[in-house]
Short mmCIF file of C-alpha atoms and ligand atoms in Angstrom, two decimals:
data_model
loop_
_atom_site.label_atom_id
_atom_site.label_comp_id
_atom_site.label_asym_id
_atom_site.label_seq_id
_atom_site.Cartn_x
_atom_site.Cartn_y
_atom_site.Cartn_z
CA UNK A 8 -57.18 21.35 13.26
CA UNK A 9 -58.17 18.53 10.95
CA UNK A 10 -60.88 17.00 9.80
CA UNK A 11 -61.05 13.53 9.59
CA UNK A 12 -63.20 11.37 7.19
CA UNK A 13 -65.84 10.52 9.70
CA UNK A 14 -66.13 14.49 10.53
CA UNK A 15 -64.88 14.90 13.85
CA UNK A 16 -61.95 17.58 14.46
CA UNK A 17 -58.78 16.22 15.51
CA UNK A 18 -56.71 18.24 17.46
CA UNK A 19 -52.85 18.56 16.28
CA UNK A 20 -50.01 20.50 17.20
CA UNK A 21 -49.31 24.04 15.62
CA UNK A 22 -46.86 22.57 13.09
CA UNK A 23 -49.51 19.16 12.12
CA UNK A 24 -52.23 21.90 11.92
CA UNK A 25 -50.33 24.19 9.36
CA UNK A 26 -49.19 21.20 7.43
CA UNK A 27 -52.38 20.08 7.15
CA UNK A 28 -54.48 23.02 6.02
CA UNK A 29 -51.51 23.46 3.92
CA UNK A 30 -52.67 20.23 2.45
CA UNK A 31 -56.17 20.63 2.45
CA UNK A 32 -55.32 24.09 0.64
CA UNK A 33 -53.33 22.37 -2.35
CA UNK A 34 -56.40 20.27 -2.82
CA UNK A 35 -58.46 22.63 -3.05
CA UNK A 36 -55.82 24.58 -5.67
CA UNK A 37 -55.31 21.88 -7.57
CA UNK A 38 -58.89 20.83 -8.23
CA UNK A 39 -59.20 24.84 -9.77
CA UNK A 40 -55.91 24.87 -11.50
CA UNK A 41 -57.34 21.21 -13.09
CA UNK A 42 -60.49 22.85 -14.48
CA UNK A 43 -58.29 25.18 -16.16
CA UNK A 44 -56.37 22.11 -17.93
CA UNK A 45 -53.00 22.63 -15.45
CA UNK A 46 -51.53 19.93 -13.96
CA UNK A 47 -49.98 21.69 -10.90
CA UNK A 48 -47.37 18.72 -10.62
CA UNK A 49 -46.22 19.36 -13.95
CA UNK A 50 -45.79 22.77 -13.39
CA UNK A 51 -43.82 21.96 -10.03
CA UNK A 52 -42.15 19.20 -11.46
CA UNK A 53 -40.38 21.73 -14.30
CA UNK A 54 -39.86 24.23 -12.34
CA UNK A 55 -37.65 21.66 -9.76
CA UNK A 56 -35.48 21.35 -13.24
CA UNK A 57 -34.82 25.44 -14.06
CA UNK A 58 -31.52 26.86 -11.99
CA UNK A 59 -31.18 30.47 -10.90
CA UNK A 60 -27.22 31.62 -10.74
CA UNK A 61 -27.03 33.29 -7.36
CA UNK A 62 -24.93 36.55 -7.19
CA UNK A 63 -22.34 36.09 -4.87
CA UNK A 64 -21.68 39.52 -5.12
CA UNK A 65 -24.81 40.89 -3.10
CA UNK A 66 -22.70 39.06 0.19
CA UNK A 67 -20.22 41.98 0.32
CA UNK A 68 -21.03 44.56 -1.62
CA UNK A 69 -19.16 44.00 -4.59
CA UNK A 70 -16.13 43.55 -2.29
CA UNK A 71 -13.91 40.25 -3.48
CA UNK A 72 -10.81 38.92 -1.66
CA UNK A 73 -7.95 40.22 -3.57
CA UNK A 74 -5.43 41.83 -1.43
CA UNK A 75 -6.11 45.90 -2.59
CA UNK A 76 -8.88 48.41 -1.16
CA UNK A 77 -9.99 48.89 -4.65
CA UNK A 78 -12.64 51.52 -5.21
CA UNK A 79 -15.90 50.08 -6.98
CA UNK A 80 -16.37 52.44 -9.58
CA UNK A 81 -17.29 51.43 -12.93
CA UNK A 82 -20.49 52.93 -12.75
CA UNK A 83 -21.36 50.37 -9.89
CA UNK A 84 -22.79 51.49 -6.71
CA UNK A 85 -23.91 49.72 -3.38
CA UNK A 86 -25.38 51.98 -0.93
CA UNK A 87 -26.15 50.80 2.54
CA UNK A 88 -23.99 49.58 5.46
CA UNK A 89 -26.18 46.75 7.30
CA UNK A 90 -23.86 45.13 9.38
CA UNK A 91 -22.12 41.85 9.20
CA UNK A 92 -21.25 41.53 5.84
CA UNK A 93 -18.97 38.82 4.90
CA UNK A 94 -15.03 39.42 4.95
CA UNK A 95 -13.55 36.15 3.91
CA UNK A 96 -14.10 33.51 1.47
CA UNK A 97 -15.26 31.12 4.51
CA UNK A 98 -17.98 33.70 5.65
CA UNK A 99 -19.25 34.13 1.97
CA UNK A 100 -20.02 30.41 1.85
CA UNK A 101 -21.68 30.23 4.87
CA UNK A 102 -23.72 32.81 4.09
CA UNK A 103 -24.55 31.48 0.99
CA UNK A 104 -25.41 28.33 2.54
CA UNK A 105 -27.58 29.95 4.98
CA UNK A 106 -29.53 31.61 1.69
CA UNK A 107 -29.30 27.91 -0.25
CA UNK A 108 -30.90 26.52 3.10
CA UNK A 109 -34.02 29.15 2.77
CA UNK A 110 -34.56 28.81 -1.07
CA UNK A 111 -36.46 25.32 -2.72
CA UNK A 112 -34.84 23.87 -5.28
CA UNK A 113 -31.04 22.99 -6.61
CA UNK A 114 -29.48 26.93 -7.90
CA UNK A 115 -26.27 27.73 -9.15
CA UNK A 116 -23.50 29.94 -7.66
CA UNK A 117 -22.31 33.42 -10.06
CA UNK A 118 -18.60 34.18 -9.16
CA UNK A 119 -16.67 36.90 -10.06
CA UNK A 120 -13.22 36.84 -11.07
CA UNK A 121 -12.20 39.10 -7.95
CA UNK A 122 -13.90 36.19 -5.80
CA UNK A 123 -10.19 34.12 -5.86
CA UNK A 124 -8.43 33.29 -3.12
CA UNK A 125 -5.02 34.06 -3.37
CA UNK A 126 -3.23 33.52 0.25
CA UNK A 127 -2.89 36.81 0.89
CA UNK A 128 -0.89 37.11 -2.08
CA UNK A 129 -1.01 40.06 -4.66
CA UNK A 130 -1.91 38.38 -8.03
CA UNK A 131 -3.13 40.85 -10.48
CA UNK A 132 -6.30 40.23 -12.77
CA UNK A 133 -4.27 39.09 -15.72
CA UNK A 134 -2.70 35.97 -13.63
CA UNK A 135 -5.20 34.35 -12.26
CA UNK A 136 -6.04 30.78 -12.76
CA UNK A 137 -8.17 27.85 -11.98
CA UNK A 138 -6.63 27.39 -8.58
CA UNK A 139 -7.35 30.38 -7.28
CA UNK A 140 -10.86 28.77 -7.26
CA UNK A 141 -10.06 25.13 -5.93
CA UNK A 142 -11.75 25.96 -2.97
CA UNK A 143 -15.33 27.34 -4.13
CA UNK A 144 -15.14 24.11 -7.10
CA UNK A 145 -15.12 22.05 -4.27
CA UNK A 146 -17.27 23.37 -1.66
CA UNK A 147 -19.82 23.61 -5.06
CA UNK A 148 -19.54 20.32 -5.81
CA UNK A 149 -20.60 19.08 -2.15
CA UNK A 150 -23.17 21.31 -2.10
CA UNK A 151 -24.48 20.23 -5.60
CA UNK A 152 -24.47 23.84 -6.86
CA UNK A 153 -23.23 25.04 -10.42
CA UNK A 154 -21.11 27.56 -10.92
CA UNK A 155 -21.08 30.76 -13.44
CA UNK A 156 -18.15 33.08 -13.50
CA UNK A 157 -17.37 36.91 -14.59
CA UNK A 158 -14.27 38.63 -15.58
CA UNK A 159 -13.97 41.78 -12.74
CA UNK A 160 -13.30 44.64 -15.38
CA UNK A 161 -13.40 47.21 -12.82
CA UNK A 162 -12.79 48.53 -9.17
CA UNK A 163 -9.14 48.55 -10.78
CA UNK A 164 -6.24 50.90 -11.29
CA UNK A 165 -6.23 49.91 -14.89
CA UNK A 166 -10.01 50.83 -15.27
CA UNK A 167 -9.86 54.22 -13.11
CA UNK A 168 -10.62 56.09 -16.39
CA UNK A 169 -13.92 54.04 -17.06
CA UNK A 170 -12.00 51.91 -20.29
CA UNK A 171 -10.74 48.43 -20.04
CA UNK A 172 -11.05 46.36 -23.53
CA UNK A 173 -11.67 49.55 -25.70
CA UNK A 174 -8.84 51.52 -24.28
CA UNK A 175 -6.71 53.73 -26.57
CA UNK A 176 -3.95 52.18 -24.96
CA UNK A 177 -2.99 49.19 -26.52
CA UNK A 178 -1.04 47.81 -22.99
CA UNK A 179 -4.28 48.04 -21.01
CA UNK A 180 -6.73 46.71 -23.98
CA UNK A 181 -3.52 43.40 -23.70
CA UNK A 182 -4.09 43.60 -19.70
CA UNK A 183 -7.93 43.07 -19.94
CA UNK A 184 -8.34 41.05 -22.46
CA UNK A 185 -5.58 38.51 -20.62
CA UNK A 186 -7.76 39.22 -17.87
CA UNK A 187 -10.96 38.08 -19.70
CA UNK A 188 -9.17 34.98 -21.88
CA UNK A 189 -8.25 33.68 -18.10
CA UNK A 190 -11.52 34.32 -16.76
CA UNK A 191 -12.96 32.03 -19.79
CA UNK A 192 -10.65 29.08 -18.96
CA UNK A 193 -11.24 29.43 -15.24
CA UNK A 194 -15.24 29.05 -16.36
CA UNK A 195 -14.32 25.80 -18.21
CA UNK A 196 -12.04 24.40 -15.41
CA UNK A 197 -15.48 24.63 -13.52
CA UNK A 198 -17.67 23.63 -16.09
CA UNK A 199 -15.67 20.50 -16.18
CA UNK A 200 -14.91 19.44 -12.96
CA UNK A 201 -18.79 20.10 -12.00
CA UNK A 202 -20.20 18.35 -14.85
CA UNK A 203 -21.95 20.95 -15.17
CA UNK A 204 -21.94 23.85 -18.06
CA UNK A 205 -20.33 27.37 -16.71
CA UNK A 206 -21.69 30.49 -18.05
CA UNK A 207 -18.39 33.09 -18.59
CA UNK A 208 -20.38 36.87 -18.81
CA UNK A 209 -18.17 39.31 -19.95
CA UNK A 210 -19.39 42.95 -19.45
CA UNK A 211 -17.54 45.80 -19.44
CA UNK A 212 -17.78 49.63 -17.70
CA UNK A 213 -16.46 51.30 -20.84
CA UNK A 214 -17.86 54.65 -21.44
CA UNK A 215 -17.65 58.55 -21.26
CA UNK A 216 -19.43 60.90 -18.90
CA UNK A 217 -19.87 63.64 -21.62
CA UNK A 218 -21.14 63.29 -25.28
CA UNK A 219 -17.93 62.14 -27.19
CA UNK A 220 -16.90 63.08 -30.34
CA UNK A 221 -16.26 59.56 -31.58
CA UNK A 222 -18.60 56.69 -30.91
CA UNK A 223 -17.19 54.34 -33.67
CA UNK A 224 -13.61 53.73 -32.76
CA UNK A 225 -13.85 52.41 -29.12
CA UNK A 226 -16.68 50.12 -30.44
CA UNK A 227 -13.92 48.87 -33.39
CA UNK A 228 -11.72 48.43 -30.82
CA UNK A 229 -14.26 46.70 -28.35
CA UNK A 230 -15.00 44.01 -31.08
CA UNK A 231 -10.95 43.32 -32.17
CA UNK A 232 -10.87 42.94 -28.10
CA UNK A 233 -12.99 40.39 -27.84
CA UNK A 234 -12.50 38.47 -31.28
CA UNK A 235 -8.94 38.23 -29.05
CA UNK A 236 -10.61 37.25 -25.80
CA UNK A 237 -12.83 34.34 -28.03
CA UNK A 238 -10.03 33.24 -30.01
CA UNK A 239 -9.29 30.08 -28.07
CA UNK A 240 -12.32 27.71 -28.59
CA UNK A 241 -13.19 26.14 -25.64
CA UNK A 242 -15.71 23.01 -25.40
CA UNK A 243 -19.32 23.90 -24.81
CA UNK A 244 -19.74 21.15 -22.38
CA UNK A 245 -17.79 23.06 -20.17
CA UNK A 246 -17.99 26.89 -20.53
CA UNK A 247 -20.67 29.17 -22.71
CA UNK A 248 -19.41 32.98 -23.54
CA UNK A 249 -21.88 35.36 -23.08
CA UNK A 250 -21.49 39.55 -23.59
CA UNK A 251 -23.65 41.71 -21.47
CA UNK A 252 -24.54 45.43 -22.84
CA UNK A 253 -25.80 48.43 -21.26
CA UNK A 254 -27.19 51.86 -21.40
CA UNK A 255 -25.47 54.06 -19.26
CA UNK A 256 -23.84 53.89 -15.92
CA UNK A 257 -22.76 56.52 -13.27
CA UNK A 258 -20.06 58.43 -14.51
CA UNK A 259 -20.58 56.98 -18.46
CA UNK A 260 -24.15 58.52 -18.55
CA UNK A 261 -23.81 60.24 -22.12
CA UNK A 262 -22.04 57.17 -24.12
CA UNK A 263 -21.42 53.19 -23.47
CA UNK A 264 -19.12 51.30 -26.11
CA UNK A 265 -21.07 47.78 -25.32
CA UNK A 266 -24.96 49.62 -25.87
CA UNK A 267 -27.51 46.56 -26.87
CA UNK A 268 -27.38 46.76 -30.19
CA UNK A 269 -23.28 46.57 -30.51
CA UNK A 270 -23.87 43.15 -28.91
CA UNK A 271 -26.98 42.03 -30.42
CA UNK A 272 -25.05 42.07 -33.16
CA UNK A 273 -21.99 40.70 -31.97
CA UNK A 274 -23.34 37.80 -30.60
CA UNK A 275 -25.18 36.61 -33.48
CA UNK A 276 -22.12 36.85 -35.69
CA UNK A 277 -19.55 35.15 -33.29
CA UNK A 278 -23.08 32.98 -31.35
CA UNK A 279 -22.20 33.93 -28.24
CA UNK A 280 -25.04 34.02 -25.70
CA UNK A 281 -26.56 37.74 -25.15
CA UNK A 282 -27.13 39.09 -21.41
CA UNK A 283 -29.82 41.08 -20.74
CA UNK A 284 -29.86 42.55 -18.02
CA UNK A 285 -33.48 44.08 -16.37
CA UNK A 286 -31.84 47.31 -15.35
CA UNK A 287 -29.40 48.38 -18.42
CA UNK A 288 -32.46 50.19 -20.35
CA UNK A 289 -34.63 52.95 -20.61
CA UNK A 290 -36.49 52.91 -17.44
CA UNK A 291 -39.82 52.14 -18.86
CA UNK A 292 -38.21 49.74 -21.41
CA UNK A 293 -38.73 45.91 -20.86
CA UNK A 294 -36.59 42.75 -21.29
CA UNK A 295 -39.40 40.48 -21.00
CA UNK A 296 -40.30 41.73 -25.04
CA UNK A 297 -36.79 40.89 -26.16
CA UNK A 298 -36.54 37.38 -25.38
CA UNK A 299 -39.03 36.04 -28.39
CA UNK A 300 -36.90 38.13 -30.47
CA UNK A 301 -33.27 37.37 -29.41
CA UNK A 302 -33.88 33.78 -29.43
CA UNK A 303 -34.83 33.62 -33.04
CA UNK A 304 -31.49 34.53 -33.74
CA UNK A 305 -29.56 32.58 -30.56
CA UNK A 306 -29.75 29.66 -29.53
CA UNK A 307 -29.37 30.27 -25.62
CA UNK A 308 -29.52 33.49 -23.47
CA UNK A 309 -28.44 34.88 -20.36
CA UNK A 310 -30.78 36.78 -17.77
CA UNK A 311 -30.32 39.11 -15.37
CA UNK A 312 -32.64 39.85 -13.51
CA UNK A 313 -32.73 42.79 -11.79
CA UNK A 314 -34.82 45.92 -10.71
CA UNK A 315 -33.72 49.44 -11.68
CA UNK A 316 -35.57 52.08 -9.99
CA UNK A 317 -35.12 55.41 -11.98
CA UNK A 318 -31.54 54.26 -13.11
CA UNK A 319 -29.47 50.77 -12.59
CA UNK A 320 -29.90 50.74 -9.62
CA UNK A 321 -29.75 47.01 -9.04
CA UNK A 322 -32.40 47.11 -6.54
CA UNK A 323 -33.52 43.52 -5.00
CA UNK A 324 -35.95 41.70 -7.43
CA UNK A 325 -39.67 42.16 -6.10
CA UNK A 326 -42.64 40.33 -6.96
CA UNK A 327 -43.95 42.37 -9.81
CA UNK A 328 -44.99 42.76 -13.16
CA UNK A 329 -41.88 43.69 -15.02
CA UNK A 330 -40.42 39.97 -13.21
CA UNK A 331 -44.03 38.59 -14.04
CA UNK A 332 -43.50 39.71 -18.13
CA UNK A 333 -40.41 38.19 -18.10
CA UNK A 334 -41.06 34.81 -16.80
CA UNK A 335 -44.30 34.40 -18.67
CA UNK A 336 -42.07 35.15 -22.07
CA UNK A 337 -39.38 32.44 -20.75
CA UNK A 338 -41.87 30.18 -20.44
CA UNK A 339 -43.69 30.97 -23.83
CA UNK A 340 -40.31 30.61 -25.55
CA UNK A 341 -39.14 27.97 -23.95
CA UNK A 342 -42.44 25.76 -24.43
CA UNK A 343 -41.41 26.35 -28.42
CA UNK A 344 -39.35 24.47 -30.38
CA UNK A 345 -35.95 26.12 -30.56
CA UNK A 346 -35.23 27.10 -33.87
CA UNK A 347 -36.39 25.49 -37.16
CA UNK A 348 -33.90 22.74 -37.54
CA UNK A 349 -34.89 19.00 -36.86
CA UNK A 350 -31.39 19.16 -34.71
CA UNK A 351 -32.61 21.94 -32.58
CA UNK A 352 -35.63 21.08 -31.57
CA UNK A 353 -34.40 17.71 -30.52
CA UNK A 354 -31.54 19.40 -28.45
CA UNK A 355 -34.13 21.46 -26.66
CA UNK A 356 -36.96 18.04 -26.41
CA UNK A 357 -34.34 17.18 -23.50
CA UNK A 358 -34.11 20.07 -21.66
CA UNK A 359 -36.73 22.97 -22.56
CA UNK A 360 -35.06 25.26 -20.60
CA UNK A 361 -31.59 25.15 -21.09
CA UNK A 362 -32.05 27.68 -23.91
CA UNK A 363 -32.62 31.00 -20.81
CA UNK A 364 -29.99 30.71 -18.54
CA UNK A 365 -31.43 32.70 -15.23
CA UNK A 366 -28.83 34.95 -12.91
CA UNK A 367 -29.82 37.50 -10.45
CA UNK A 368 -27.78 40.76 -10.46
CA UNK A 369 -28.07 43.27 -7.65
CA UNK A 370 -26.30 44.41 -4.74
CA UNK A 371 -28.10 45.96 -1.65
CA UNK A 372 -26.60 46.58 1.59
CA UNK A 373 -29.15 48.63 3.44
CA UNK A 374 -31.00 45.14 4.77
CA UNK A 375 -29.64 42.33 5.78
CA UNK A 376 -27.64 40.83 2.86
CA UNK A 377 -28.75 37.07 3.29
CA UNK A 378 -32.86 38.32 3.43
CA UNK A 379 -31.98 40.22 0.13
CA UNK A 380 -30.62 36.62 -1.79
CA UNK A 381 -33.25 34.66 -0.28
CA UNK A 382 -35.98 37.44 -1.37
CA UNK A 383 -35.22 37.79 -4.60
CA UNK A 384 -35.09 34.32 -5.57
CA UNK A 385 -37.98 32.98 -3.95
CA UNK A 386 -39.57 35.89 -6.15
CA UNK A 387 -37.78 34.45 -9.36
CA UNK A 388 -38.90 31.28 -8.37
CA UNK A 389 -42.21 32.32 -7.91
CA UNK A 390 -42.74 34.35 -10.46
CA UNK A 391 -41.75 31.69 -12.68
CA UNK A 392 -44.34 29.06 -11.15
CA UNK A 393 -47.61 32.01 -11.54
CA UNK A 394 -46.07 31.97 -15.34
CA UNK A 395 -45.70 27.80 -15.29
CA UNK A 396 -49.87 27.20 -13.95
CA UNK A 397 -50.77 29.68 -16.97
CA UNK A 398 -53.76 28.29 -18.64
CA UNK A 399 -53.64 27.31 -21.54
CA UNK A 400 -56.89 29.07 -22.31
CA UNK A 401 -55.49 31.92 -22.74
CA UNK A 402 -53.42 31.01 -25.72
CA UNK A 403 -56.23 29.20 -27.14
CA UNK A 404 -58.30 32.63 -27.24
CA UNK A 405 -55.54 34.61 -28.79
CA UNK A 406 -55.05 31.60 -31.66
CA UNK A 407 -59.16 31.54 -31.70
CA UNK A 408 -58.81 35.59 -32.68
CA UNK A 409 -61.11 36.09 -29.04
CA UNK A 410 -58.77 38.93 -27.78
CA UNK A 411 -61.99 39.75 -25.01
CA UNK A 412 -61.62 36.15 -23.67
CA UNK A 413 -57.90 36.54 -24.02
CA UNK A 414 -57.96 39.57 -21.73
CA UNK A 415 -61.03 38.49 -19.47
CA UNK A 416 -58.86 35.25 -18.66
CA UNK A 417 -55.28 36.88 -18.02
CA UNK A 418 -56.94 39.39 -15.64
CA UNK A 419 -58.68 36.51 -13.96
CA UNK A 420 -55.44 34.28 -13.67
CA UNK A 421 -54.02 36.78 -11.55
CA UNK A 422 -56.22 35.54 -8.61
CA UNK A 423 -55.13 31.93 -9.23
CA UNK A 424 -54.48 30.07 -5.93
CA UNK A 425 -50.59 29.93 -7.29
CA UNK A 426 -49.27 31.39 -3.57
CA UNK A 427 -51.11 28.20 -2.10
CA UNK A 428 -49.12 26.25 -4.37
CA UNK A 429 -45.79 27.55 -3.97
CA UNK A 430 -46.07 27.10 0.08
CA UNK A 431 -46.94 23.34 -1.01
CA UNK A 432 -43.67 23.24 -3.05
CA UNK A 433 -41.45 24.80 -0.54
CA UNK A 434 -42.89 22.27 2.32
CA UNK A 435 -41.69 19.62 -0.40
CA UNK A 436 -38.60 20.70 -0.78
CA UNK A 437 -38.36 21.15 2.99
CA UNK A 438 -37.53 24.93 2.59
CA UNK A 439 -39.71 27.30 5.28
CA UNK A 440 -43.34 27.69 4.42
CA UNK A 441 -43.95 31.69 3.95
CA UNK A 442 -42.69 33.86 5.91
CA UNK A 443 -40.98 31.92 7.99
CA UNK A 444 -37.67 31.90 6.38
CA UNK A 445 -37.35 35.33 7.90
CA UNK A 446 -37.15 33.94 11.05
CA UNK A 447 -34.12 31.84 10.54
CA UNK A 448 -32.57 34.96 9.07
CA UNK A 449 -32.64 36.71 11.49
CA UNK A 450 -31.73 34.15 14.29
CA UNK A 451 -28.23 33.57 12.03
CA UNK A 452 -28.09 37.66 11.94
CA UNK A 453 -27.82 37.43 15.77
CA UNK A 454 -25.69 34.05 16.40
CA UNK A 455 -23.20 35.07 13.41
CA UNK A 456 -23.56 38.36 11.48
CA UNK A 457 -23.62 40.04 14.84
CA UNK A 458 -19.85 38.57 15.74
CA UNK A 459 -18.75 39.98 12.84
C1 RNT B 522 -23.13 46.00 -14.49
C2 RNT B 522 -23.58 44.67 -14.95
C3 RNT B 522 -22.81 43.50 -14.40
C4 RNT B 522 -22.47 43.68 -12.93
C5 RNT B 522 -21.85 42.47 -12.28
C6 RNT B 522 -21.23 42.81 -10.97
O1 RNT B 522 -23.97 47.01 -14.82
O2 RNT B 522 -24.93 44.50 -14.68
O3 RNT B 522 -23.50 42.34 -14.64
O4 RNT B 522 -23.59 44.02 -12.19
O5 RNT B 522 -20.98 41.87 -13.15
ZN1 ZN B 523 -25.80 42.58 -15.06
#
């Protein structure tokens, strides 16, 4: 039902009536976010502009298309077996379109190097090349999507013992780091033909089950690694390096040769974006408090966002806190100046957020693997538009020294009408309202999953 200026109720049809209170709703949201001093179309119109790399990884379980049966290992695990996962290259994209389809805004596709297509071919990791990915740079680029990419360092014979680039073996350090030096230039042979800049993540399994005697060699021998996989310089218009660290993993639970603080380090010397990723700390340990730090140091980041639960467990990202922290801080940071210098802060005037690149990392196959995309990044998506309508009163009462107001006014922002708004940005983008994105899921579960 509407109402219509003189007061009578009009009737509409069930579609016309949700649009409309839909409208009448944002009205209403707007007019409270506007006595707060937030201009909701700001907000919407910045978050249009901020990408989130979708894992194509979470479509098959960490599977890939290279001709071997591969165990996963590496400390990765998938558990689940909802059926219809995707088997080919072909399926993989139209599941991923399916999830695009569901999701408002432009995104970004995150490959992995086992992703190729190679003909049915055997080509090992350390010969692959840019046209083993003709097909997904094109289908990308008419589908307007970016692309990141990952070297596979694992669910390999030559990583069966849990080492790749900090092997004692100097032949399978060469393998990987071929491996990773190839993975780099297939990043910029995307980055360039997309217009578009790739992000190249290197992280490696490398670890030992049991307390080891020596923690400083395979680190040594980590760093020479990748000094060797970084050697070539490649243009940053086309590909950006970034290392990923880590905690522990199954089977490397007492010792990891990439921890944090090996690449903290590393990346500030060599300025290579860091990764940090939600789920490769302690379990009460944050990411969202790292950020403000890290990015005194770097100029750009890389996210992962994640959700362990009780260890990596690369659960799918829910609406909560932990993702709330973290896109508040992205926000925060991003709304500062990068850096000190005159050059930076004009670099970032033009895009605020290209300094956090966003990527989701998780793999669930107990639910349908579409639902799991499209749920996690409408939460990412979300969360980032609760941390975009922020008031700006709540700054001013920390930098007023009113710490009461400053906690009185968080706590009271968390029953901001932002849920009102989002439904008004996904009707904009012409993505389903709510819930009913679910619907369509499941209808494509039963036309095509099903066949599978
Ligand atoms: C592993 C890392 C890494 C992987 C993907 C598949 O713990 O998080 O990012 O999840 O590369
Ligand atoms: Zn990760």
């Amino acid at each position: 039902m509407r109402f219509d200026p003189s007061g009578a109720i009009v009737r509409l049809g069930a579609t016309a009536m949700a649009k409309n209170s839909t409208h009448l709703a944002t009205r209403v949201a707007r007019e409270r976010y506007a006595a707060l001093n937030v201009d909701v179309d700001d907000a919407l119109e910045t978050l249009a502009r901020i990408p989130i790399s979708l894992h194509c990884w979470q479509g098959d379980d960490v599977g890939g298309f290279e001709n071997a049966s591969n165990a996963l290992g590496g400390g990765l695990a998938v558990t689940g077996n909802y059926p219809g996962k995707a088997r080919t290259p072909d399926e993989l994209r139209a599941d991923l379109e399916k999830a695009y389809s569901l999701i408002p805004g432009k995104h970004r596709l995150n490959l992995h190097a086992m992703y190729g297509e190679f003909g049915g071919k055997r080509v090992d990791r350390d010969e692959i090349e840019p046209a083993h990915f003709r097909n997904w740079i094109t289908w990308a680029e008419a589908n307007g999507l970016g692309l990141d990419f990952n070297p596979s360092c694992f669910a390999h014979p030559k990583a069966a013992d849990g080492f790749t680039l900090s092997h004692r073996d100097p032949g399978i350090r060469k393998f990987w780091i071929e491996h990773c030096r190839r993975s780099r230039e297939i990043g910029a042979a995307m980055g360039k033909k997309l217009g578009s800049r790739c992000v190249t993540n290197v992280w490696v399994p490398d670890g030992y089950k049991d307390t080891p005697e020596d923690r400083t060699e395979p680190r040594e021998r980590l760093a020479v690694a990748l000094d060797e996989v970084f050697a070539k310089p490649l243009s940053p218009r086309h590909n950006l390096d970034a290392v990923e660290g880590k905690l522990f993993g199954i089977g490397a639970e007492s010792y990891t040769v990439g921890s944090h603080e090996f690449y903290l380090g590393y990346a500030i010397t060599r300025k290579k974006l860091l990764c940090l990723d939600a789920g490769h700390f302690h379990p009460t340990e944050s990411i969202a408090d790292k950020i403000s730090s890290v990015l005194l140091y770097l100029p750009e980041i890389l996210l992962h966002v994640s959700r362990g639960v009780r260890w990596d467990s690369d659960h799918v990202v829910t609406f909560n806190d932990d993702l709330l922290s973290i896109t508040r801080e992205m926000v925060t940071c991003c709304r500062r100046p990068a850096g000190r210098s005159a050059k930076n802060r004009q670099r970032d005037a033009g895009d605020t957020f290209r300094r956090v690149h966003l990527g989701l990392d998780y793999f669930d196959a107990s639910i349908n693997r579409i639902a799991a995309w499209v749920i996690g990044t409408r939460n990412l998506l979300k969360a980032l538009l609760v941390a975009l309508l922020e008031p700006p009163g709540i700054r001013a009462a920390e930098q007023a020294g009113d710490h009461t107001a400053r906690l009185a006014l968080q706590e009271e922002a968390r029953s901001l009408p932002f849920g009102v708004v989002w439904d008004h940005y996904c009707e904009a983008k012409e993505v389903p309202v709510g819930e009913a994105w679910l619907a369509e899921v499941k209808r494509y579960e039963k036309d095509v999953l099903a066949n599978r």
